[in-house]
PDB file of C-alpha atoms in Angstrom:
ATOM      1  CA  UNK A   1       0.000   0.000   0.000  1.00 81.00           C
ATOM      2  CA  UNK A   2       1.651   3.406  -0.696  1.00 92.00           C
ATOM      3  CA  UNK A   3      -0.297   6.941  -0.454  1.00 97.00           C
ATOM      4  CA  UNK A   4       0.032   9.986  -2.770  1.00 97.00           C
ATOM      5  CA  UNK A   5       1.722  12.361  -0.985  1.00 98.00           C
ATOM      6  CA  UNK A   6      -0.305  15.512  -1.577  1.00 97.00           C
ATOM      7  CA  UNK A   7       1.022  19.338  -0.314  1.00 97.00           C
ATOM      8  CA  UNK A   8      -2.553  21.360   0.516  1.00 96.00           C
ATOM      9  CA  UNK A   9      -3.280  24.697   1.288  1.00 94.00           C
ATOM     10  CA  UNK A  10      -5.275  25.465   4.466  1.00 92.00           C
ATOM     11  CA  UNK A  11      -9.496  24.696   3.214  1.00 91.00           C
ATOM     12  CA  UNK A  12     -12.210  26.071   4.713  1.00 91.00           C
ATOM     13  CA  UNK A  13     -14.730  23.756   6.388  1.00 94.00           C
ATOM     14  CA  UNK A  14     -18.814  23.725   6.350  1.00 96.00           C
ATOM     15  CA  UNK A  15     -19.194  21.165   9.521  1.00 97.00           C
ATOM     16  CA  UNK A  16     -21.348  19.989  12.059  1.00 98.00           C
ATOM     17  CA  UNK A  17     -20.140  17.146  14.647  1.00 97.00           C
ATOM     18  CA  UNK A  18     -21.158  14.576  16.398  1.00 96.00           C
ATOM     19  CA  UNK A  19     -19.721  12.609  19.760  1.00 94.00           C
ATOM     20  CA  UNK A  20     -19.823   8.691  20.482  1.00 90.00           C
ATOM     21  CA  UNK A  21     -18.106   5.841  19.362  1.00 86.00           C
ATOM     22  CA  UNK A  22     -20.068   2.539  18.821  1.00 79.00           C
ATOM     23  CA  UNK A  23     -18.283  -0.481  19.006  1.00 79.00           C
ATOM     24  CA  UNK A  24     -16.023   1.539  17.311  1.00 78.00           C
ATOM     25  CA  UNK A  25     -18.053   2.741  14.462  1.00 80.00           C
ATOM     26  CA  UNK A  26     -19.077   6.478  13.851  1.00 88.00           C
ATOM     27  CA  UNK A  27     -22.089   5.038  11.748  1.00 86.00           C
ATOM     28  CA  UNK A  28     -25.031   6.745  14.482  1.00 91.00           C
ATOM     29  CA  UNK A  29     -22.957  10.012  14.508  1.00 92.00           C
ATOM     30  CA  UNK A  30     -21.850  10.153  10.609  1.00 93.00           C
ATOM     31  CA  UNK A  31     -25.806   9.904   9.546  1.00 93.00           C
ATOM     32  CA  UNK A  32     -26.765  12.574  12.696  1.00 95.00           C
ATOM     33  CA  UNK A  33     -24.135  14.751  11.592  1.00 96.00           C
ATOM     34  CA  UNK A  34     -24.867  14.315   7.716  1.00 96.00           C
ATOM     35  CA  UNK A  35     -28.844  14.785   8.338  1.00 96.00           C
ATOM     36  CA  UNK A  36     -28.171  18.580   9.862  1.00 97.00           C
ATOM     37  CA  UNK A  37     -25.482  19.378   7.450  1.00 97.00           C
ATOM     38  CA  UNK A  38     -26.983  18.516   4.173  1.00 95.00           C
ATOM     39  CA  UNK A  39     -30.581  20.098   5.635  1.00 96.00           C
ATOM     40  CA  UNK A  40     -28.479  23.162   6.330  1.00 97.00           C
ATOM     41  CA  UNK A  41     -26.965  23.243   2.848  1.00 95.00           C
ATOM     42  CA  UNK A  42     -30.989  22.623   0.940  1.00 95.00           C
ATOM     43  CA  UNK A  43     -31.782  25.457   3.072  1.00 95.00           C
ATOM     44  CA  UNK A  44     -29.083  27.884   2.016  1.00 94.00           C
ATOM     45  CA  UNK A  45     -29.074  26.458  -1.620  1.00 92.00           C
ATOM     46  CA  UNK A  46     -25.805  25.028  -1.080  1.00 92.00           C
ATOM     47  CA  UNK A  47     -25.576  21.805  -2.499  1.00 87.00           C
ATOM     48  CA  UNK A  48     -23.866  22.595  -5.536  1.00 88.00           C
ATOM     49  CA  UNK A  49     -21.451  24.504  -3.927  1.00 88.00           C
ATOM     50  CA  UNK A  50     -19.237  21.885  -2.163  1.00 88.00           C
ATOM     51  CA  UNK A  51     -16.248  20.758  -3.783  1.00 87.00           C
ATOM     52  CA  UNK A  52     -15.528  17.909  -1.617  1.00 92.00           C
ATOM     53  CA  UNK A  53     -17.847  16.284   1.075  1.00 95.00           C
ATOM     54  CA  UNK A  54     -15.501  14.771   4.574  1.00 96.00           C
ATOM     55  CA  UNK A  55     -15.464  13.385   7.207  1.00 96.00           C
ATOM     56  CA  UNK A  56     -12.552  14.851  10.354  1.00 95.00           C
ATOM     57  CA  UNK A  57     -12.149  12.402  13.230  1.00 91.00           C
ATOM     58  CA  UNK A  58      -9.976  13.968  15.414  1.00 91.00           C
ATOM     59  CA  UNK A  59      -9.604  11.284  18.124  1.00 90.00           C
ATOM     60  CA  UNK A  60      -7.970   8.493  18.764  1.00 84.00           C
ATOM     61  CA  UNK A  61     -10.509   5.551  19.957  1.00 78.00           C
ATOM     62  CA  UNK A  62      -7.477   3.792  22.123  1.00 82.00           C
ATOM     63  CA  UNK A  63      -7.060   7.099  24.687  1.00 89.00           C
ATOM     64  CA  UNK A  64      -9.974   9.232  23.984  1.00 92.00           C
ATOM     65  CA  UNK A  65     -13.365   7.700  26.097  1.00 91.00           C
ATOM     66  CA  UNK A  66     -15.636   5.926  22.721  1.00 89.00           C
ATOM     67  CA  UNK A  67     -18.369   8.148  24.133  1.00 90.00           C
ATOM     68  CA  UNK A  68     -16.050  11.712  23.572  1.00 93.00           C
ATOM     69  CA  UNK A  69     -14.912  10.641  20.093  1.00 93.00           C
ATOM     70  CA  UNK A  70     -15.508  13.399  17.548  1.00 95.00           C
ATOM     71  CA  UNK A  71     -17.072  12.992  13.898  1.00 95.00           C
ATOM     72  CA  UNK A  72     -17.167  16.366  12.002  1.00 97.00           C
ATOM     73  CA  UNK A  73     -19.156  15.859   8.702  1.00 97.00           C
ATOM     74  CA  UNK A  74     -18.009  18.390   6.602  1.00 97.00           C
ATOM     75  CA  UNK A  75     -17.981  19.809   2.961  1.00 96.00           C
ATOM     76  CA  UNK A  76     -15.526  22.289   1.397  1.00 93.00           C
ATOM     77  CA  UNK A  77     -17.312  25.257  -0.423  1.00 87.00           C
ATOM     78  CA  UNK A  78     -16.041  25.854  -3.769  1.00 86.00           C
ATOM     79  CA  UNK A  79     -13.625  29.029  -3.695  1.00 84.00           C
ATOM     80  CA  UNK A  80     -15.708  32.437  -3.382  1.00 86.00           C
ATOM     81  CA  UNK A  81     -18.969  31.184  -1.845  1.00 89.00           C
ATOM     82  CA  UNK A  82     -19.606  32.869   1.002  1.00 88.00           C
ATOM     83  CA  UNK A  83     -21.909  30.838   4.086  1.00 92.00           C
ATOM     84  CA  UNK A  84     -22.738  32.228   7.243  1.00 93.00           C
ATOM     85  CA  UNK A  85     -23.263  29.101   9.759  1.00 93.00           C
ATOM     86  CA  UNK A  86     -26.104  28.714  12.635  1.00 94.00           C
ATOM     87  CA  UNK A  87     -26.882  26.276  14.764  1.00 95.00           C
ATOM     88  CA  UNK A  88     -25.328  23.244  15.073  1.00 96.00           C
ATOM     89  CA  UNK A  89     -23.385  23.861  12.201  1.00 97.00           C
ATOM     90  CA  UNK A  90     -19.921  25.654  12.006  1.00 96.00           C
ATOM     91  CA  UNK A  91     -16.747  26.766  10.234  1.00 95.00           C
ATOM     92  CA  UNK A  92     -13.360  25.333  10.741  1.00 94.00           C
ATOM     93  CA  UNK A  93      -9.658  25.262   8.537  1.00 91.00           C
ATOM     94  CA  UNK A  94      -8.285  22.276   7.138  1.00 91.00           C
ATOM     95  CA  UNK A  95      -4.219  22.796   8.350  1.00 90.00           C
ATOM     96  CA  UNK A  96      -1.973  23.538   4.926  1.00 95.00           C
ATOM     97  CA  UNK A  97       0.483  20.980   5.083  1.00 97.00           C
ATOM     98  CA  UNK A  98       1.756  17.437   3.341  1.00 98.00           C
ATOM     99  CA  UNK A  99      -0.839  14.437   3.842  1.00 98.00           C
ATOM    100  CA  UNK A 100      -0.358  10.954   2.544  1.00 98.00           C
ATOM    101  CA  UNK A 101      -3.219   9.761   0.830  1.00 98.00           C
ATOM    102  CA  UNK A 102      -4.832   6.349   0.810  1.00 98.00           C
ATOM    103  CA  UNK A 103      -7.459   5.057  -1.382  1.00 97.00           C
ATOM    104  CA  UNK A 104     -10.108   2.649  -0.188  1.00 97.00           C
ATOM    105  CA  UNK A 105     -12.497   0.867  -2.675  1.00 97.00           C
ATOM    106  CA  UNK A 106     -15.654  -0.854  -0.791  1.00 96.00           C
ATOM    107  CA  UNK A 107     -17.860  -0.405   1.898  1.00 94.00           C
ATOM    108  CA  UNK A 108     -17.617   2.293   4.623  1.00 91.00           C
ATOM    109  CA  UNK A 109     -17.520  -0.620   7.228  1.00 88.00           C
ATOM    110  CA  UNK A 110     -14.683  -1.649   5.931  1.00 92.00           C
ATOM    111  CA  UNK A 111     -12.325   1.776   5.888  1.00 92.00           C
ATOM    112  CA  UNK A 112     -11.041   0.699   9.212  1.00 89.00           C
ATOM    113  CA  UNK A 113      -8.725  -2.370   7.171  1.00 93.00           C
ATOM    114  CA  UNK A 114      -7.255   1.094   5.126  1.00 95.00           C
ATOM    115  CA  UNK A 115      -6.638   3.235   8.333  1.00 93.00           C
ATOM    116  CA  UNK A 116      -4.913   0.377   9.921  1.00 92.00           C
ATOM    117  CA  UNK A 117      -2.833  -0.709   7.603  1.00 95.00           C
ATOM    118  CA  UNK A 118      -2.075   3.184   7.388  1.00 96.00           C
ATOM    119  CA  UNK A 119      -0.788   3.320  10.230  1.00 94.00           C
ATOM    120  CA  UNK A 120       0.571  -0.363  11.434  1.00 94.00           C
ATOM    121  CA  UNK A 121       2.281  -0.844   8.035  1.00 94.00           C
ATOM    122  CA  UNK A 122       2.896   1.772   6.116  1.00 96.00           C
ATOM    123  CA  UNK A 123       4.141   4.782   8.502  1.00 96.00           C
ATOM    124  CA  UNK A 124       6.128   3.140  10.687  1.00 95.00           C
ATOM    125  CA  UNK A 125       8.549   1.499   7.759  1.00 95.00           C
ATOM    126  CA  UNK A 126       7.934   4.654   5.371  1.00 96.00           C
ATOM    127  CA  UNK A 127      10.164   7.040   7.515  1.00 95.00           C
ATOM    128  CA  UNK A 128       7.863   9.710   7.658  1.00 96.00           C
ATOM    129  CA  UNK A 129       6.259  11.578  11.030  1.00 96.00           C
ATOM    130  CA  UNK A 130       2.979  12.635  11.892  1.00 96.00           C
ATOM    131  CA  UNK A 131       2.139  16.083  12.521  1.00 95.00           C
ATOM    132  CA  UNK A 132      -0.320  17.887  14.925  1.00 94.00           C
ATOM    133  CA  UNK A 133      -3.383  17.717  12.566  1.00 95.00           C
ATOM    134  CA  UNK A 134      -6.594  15.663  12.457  1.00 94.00           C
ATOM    135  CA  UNK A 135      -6.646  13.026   9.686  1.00 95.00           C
ATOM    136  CA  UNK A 136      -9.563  12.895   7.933  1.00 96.00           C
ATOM    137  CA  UNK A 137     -11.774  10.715   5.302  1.00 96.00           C
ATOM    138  CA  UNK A 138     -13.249  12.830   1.945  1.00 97.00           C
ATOM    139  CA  UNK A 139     -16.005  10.380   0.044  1.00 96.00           C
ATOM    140  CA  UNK A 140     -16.016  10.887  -3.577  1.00 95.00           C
ATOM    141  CA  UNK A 141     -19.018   8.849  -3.920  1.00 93.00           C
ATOM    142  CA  UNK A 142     -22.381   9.126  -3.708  1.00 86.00           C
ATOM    143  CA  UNK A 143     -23.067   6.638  -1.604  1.00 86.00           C
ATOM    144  CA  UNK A 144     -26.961   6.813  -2.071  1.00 86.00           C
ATOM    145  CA  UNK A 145     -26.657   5.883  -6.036  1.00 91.00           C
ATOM    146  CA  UNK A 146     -23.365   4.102  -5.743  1.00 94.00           C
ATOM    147  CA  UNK A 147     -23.100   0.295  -5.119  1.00 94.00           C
ATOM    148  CA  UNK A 148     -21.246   0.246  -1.411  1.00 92.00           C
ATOM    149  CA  UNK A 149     -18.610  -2.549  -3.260  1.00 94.00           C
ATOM    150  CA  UNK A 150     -17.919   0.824  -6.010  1.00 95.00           C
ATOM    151  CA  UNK A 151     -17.697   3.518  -2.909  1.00 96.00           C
ATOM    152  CA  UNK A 152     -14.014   5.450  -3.317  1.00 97.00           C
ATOM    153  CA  UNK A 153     -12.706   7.262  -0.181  1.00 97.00           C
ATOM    154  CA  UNK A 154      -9.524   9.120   0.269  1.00 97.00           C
ATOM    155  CA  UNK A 155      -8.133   8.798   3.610  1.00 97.00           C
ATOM    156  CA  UNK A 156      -5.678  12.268   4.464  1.00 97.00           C
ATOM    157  CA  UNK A 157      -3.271  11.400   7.060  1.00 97.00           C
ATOM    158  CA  UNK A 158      -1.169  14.699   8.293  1.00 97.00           C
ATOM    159  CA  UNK A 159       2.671  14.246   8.100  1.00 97.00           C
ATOM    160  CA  UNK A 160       5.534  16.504   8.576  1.00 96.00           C
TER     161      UNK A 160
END
């Protein structure tokens, strides 16, 4: 397995998150999250102004309580729209930096076999560090008219 190493500039976030962990699965908070964000976007006639729809998970299941475990479900707003957020849902920045990318083909149940071998395999013998960002999943899929076998993810991991 070996990522695309990507340099990004710092994005701009449309998010709204979620806590709790099940049996280590984001599934409950991923739809939650989704449901208010993509209401928010019909709304504000949004939806064709996302370039990218993510997902951040900024904590680590192993030291972070399952219950306290963040999911932000997020889209990034094509360059020069202009959203003012309420409610539940909020702005945040993507970090600029390097990220090593990983593509996963299949089912969103089954991204945790890419995010492990991630970081079991491939970091640890690729010489590279991590760096003080959130790693985070952007679905390039529809997932409600794709088969979940066809689903493509990218998974962003932050390095230095």
């Amino acid at each position: 397995m070996k990522p695309e190493i990507r340099d990004l500039p710092e994005q701009e976030i449309l998010y709204v998150r979620r806590t709790g962990l099940i049996n280590n699965d984001f599934t409950q908070a991923a739809q939650e999250a989704f449901a208010v964000l993509w209401q928010f976007m019909e709304d504000h006639d949004l939806c064709n102004q996302c370039s990218q729809c993510l997902a951040i998970t900024p904590d680590e299941a192993g030291i972070t309580p399952p219950e306290d475990c963040r999911y932000d479900a997020g889209v990034i707003l094509r360059p020069g729209v202009q959203v003012k957020p309420e409610g539940e849902v909020g702005l945040q920045a993507l970090e600029a930096g390097r990220w090593a990318v990983f593509q996963h083909k299949g089912p969103y149940g089954t991204l945790w076999q890419t995010w492990n071998a991630a970081y079991r395999d491939w970091l640890p013998a690729s010489g590279e560090e991590l760096r003080d960002a959130p790693p985070y999943e952007v679905y390039l899929d529809d997932a409600e008219h794709t088969d979940p076998g066809d689903l493509r993810t990218e998974i962003y991991i932050p390095i230095k």
